[in-house]
XYZ file of C-alpha atoms in Angstrom:
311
model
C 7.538 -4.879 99.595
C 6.253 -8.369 99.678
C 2.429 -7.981 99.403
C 0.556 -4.446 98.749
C -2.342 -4.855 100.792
C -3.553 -1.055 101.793
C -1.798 2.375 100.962
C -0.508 2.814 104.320
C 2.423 0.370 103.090
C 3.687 3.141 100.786
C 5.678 6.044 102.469
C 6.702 8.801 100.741
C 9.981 7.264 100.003
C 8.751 4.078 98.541
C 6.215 6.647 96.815
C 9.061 8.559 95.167
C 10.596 5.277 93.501
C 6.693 4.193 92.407
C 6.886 7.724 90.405
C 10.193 7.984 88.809
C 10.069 4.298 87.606
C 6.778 4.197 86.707
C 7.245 7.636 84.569
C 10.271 5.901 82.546
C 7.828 2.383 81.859
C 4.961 4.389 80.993
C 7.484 6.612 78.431
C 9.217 3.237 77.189
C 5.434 1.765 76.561
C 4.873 5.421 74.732
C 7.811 4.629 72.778
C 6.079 1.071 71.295
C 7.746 -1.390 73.675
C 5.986 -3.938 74.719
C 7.699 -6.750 76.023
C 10.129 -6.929 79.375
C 11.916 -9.720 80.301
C 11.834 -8.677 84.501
C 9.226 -11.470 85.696
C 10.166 -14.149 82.720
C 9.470 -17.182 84.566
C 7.033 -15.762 87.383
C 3.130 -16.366 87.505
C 0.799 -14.315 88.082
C -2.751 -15.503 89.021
C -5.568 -12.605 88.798
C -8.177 -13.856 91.307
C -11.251 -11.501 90.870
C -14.399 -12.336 92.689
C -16.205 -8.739 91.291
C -16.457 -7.279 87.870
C -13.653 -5.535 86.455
C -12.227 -3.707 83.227
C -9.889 -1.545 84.266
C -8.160 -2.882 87.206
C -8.258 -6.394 85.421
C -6.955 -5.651 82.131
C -4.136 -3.430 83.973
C -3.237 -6.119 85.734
C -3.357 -8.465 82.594
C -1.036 -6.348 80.606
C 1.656 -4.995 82.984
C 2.195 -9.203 83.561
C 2.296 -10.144 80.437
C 4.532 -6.878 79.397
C 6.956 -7.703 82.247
C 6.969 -11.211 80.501
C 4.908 -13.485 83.165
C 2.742 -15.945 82.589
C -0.684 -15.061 83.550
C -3.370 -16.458 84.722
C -7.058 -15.445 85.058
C -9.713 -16.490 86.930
C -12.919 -15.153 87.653
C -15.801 -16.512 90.495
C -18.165 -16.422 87.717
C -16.091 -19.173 86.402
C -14.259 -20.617 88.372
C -15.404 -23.511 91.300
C -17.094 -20.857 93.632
C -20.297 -21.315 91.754
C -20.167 -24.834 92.850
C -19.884 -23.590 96.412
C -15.782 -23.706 97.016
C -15.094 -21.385 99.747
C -12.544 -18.558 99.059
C -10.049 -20.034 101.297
C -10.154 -23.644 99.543
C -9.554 -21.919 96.272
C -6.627 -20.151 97.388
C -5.294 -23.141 98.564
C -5.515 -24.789 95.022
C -4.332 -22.372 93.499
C -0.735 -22.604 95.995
C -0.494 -25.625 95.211
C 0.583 -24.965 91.610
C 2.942 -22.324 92.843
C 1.667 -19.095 91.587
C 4.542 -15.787 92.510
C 1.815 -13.405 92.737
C -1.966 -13.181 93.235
C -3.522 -10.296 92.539
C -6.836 -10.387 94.089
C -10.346 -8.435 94.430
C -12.933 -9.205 96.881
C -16.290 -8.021 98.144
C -15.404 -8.827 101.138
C -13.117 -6.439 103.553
C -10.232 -8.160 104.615
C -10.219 -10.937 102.260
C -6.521 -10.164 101.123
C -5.283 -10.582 104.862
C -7.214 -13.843 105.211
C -5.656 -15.196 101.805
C -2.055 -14.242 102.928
C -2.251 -17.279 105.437
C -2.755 -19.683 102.859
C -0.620 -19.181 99.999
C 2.768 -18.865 99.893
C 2.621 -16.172 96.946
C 2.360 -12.129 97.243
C -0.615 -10.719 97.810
C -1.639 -7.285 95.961
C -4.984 -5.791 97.094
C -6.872 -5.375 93.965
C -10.018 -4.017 96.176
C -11.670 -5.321 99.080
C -15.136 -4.025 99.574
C -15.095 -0.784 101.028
C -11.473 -1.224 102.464
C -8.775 -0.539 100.477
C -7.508 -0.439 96.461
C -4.149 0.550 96.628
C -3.125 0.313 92.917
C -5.832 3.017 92.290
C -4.615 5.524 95.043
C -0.858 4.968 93.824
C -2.446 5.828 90.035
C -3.987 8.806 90.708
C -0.967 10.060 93.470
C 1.551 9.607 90.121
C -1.229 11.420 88.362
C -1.408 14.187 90.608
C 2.030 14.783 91.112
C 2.992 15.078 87.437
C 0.478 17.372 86.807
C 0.998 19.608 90.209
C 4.678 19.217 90.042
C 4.336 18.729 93.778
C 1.840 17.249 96.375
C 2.758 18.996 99.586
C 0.450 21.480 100.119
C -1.738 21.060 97.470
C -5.663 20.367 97.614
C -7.408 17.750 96.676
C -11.196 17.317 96.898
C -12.945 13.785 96.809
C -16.411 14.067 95.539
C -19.454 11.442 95.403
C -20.248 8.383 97.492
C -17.432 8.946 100.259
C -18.903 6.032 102.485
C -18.966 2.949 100.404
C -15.571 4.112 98.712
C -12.417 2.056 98.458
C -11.211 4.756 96.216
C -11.489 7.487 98.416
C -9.927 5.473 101.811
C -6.483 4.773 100.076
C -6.421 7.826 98.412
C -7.156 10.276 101.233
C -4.710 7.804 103.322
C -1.999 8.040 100.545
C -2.248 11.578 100.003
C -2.349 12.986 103.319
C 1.178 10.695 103.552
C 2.655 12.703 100.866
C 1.525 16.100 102.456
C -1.555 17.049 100.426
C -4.735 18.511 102.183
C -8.020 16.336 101.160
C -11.330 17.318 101.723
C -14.830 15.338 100.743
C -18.359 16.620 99.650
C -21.259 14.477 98.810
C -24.641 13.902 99.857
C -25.069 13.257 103.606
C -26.105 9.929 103.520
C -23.150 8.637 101.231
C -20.690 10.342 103.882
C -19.539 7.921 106.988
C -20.600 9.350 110.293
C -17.409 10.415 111.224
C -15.487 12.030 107.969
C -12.878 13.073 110.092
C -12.114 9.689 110.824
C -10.387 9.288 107.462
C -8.447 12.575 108.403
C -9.883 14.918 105.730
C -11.920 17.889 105.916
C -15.532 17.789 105.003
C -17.133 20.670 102.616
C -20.424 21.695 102.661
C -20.940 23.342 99.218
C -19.548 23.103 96.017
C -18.804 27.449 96.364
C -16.344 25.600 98.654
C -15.172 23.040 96.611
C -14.315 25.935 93.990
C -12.458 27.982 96.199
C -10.544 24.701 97.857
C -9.644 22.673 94.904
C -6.519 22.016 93.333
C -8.257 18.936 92.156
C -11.397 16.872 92.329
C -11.594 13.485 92.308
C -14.909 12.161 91.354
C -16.078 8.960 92.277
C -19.212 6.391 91.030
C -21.820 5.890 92.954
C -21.365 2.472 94.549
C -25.081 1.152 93.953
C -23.812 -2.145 94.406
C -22.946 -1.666 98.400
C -25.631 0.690 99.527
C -28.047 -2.728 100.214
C -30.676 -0.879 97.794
C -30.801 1.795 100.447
C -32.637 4.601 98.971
C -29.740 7.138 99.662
C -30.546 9.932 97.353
C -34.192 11.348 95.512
C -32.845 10.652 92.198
C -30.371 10.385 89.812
C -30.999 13.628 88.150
C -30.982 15.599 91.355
C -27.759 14.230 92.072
C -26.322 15.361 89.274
C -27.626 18.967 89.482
C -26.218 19.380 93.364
C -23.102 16.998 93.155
C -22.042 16.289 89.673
C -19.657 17.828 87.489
C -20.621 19.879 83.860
C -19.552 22.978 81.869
C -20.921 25.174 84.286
C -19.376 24.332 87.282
C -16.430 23.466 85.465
C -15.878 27.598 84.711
C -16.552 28.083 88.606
C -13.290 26.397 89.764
C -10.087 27.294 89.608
C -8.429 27.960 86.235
C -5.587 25.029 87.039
C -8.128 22.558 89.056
C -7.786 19.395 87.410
C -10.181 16.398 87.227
C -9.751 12.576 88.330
C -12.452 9.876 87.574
C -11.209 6.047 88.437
C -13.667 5.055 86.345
C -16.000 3.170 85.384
C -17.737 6.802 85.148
C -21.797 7.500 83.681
C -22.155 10.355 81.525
C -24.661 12.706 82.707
C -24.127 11.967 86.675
C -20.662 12.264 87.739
C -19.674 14.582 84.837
C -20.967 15.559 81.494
C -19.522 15.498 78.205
C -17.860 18.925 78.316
C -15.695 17.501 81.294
C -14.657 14.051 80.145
C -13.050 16.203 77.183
C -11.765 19.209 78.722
C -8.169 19.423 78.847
C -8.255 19.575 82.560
C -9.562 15.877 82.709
C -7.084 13.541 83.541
C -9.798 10.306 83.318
C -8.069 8.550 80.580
C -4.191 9.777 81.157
C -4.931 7.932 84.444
C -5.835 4.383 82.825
C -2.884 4.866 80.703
C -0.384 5.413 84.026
C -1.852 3.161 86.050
C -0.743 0.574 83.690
C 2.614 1.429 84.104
C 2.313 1.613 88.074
C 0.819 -1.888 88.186
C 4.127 -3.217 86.393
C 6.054 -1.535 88.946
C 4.267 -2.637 91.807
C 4.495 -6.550 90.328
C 8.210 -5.704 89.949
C 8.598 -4.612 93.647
C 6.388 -7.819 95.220
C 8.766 -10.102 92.805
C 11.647 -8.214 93.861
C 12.530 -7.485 90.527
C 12.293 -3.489 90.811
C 16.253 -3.164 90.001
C 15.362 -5.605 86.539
C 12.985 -3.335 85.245
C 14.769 -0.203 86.441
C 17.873 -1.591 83.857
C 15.123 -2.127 81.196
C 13.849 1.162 81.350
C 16.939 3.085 81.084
């Protein structure tokens, strides 16, 4: 795997490897280790052109576990304020020979355009609406630990389907791996054709009880909706479509919940879900570090390195 540009790259065999390594870094990381020698001499350049925490510091510490040396650069401070195009960047930044660039655009499609001017691997660290395929990997490892399998089981995506990176690459990488995914949100925050994206669309949360293996709650992407008016208000939306205590008891007793975060208290979910044992929020954070240093790995072709480190 050269670049990881959209989860459609992953099959479910490339999938199984993601797991089982990622599983023995994230123990080894449990364990107090913090330094791997499987990219010493690489670079990684983290070229992010939106505002981050997660996805940025991941990225930050699985390169400079692994033992690269990173780099990171944001728009906000970089030469794009003077007007450099996103193409002319790239191209400066080949020219001091970075391995990897790990990059996150408003725009959709911005990875593909990089890959034809830089000689480094590309990994998709969000484009727009498109595609975040570190995130769907994340919460597929997540899933599968906690379900044992994912054939067959249920997962529900709820929120702002239409404006969702999130919930492209994971209904794409989930439906891969044989799970059934369904969506429920408002109407306007739902593309026009839901079955488009291959996934069932629900029309109550009565049936998001009675479907769900697990939910997968998303943000509301205020930032893309072009201050579009999309819903009455904030509080309404949380009484029809978020998540509390109440609604909690209504699913089923092993439904577990996903958040890729950044998640607002008192919208998405309450207080009573964040800490409920069934919330996986923060166990996801802590393996998607350990994915991201597998996927750098795999684009350095270094998987079999870290594989003998993890032993």
């Amino acid at each position: 795997m050269r670049d990881l540009i959209c989860a459609q790259q992953i099959t479910p065999e490339l999938f199984s490897e993601i797991y089982e390594t990622a599983l023995k870094v994230r123990e080894a990381l449990r364990r107090g280790r913090k330094k791997f020698s499987t990219l010493r001499g690489k670079c990684v350049v983290n070229l992010f052109f939106e505002p981050s925490t997660r996805t940025r510091t991941s990225f930050e510490k699985a390169g400079k576990f692994l033992s690269a040396d990173v780099i990171n650069v944001s728009a906000s401070a970089s030469s794009v304020k003077k007007g450099e195009s996103l193409i002319d960047t790239v191209r400066t930044l080949d020219s001091m020979h970075p391995d990897v660039i790990v990059l996150r655009h408003p725009c959709e499609g911005a990875p593909q355009t990089v890959k034809k001017f830089t000689r480094a691997s590309i990994v998709n660290a969000g484009d727009g609406r498109h595609q975040h395929p570190t995130q769907a990997l994340l919460d597929a490892v997540t899933l599968k630990e906690h379900l044992k399998e994912l054939k067959g089981k249920r997962i529900t995506i709820i929120g702002d389907i239409a404006n969702s990176r999130v919930a492209r690459s994971d209904a794409a990488l989930l439906k891969s791996l044989g799970a059934e995914v369904a969506v429920f949100g408002p109407s306007t925050m739902m593309p026009r054709y839901p079955e488009a994206l291959g996934v069932k669309k629900l029309n109550s949360f009565e049936e998001v009880a009675a479907f769900s293996d697990a939910v997968i709650l998303l943000r509301i992407q205020l930032e893309r909706q072009n201050a579009k008016k999309t819903f009455p208000s904030i509080r309404e939306y949380a009484t029809l479509f978020g998540l509390n205590g109440q609604k909690l008891a209504k699913l089923l007793p092993h439904t577990l919940i996903l958040h890729p975060g950044p998640f607002n208290r008192g919208v998405e979910l309450n207080n009573a879900v964040v800490e409920s044992p069934r919330s996986l929020i923060f166990n996801q954070v802590e393996t998607g570090l350990a994915v991201r240093m597998v996927v750098l790995s795999m684009v350095c072709n270094r998987i079999d390195q870290l594989k003998e480190e993890v032993q």
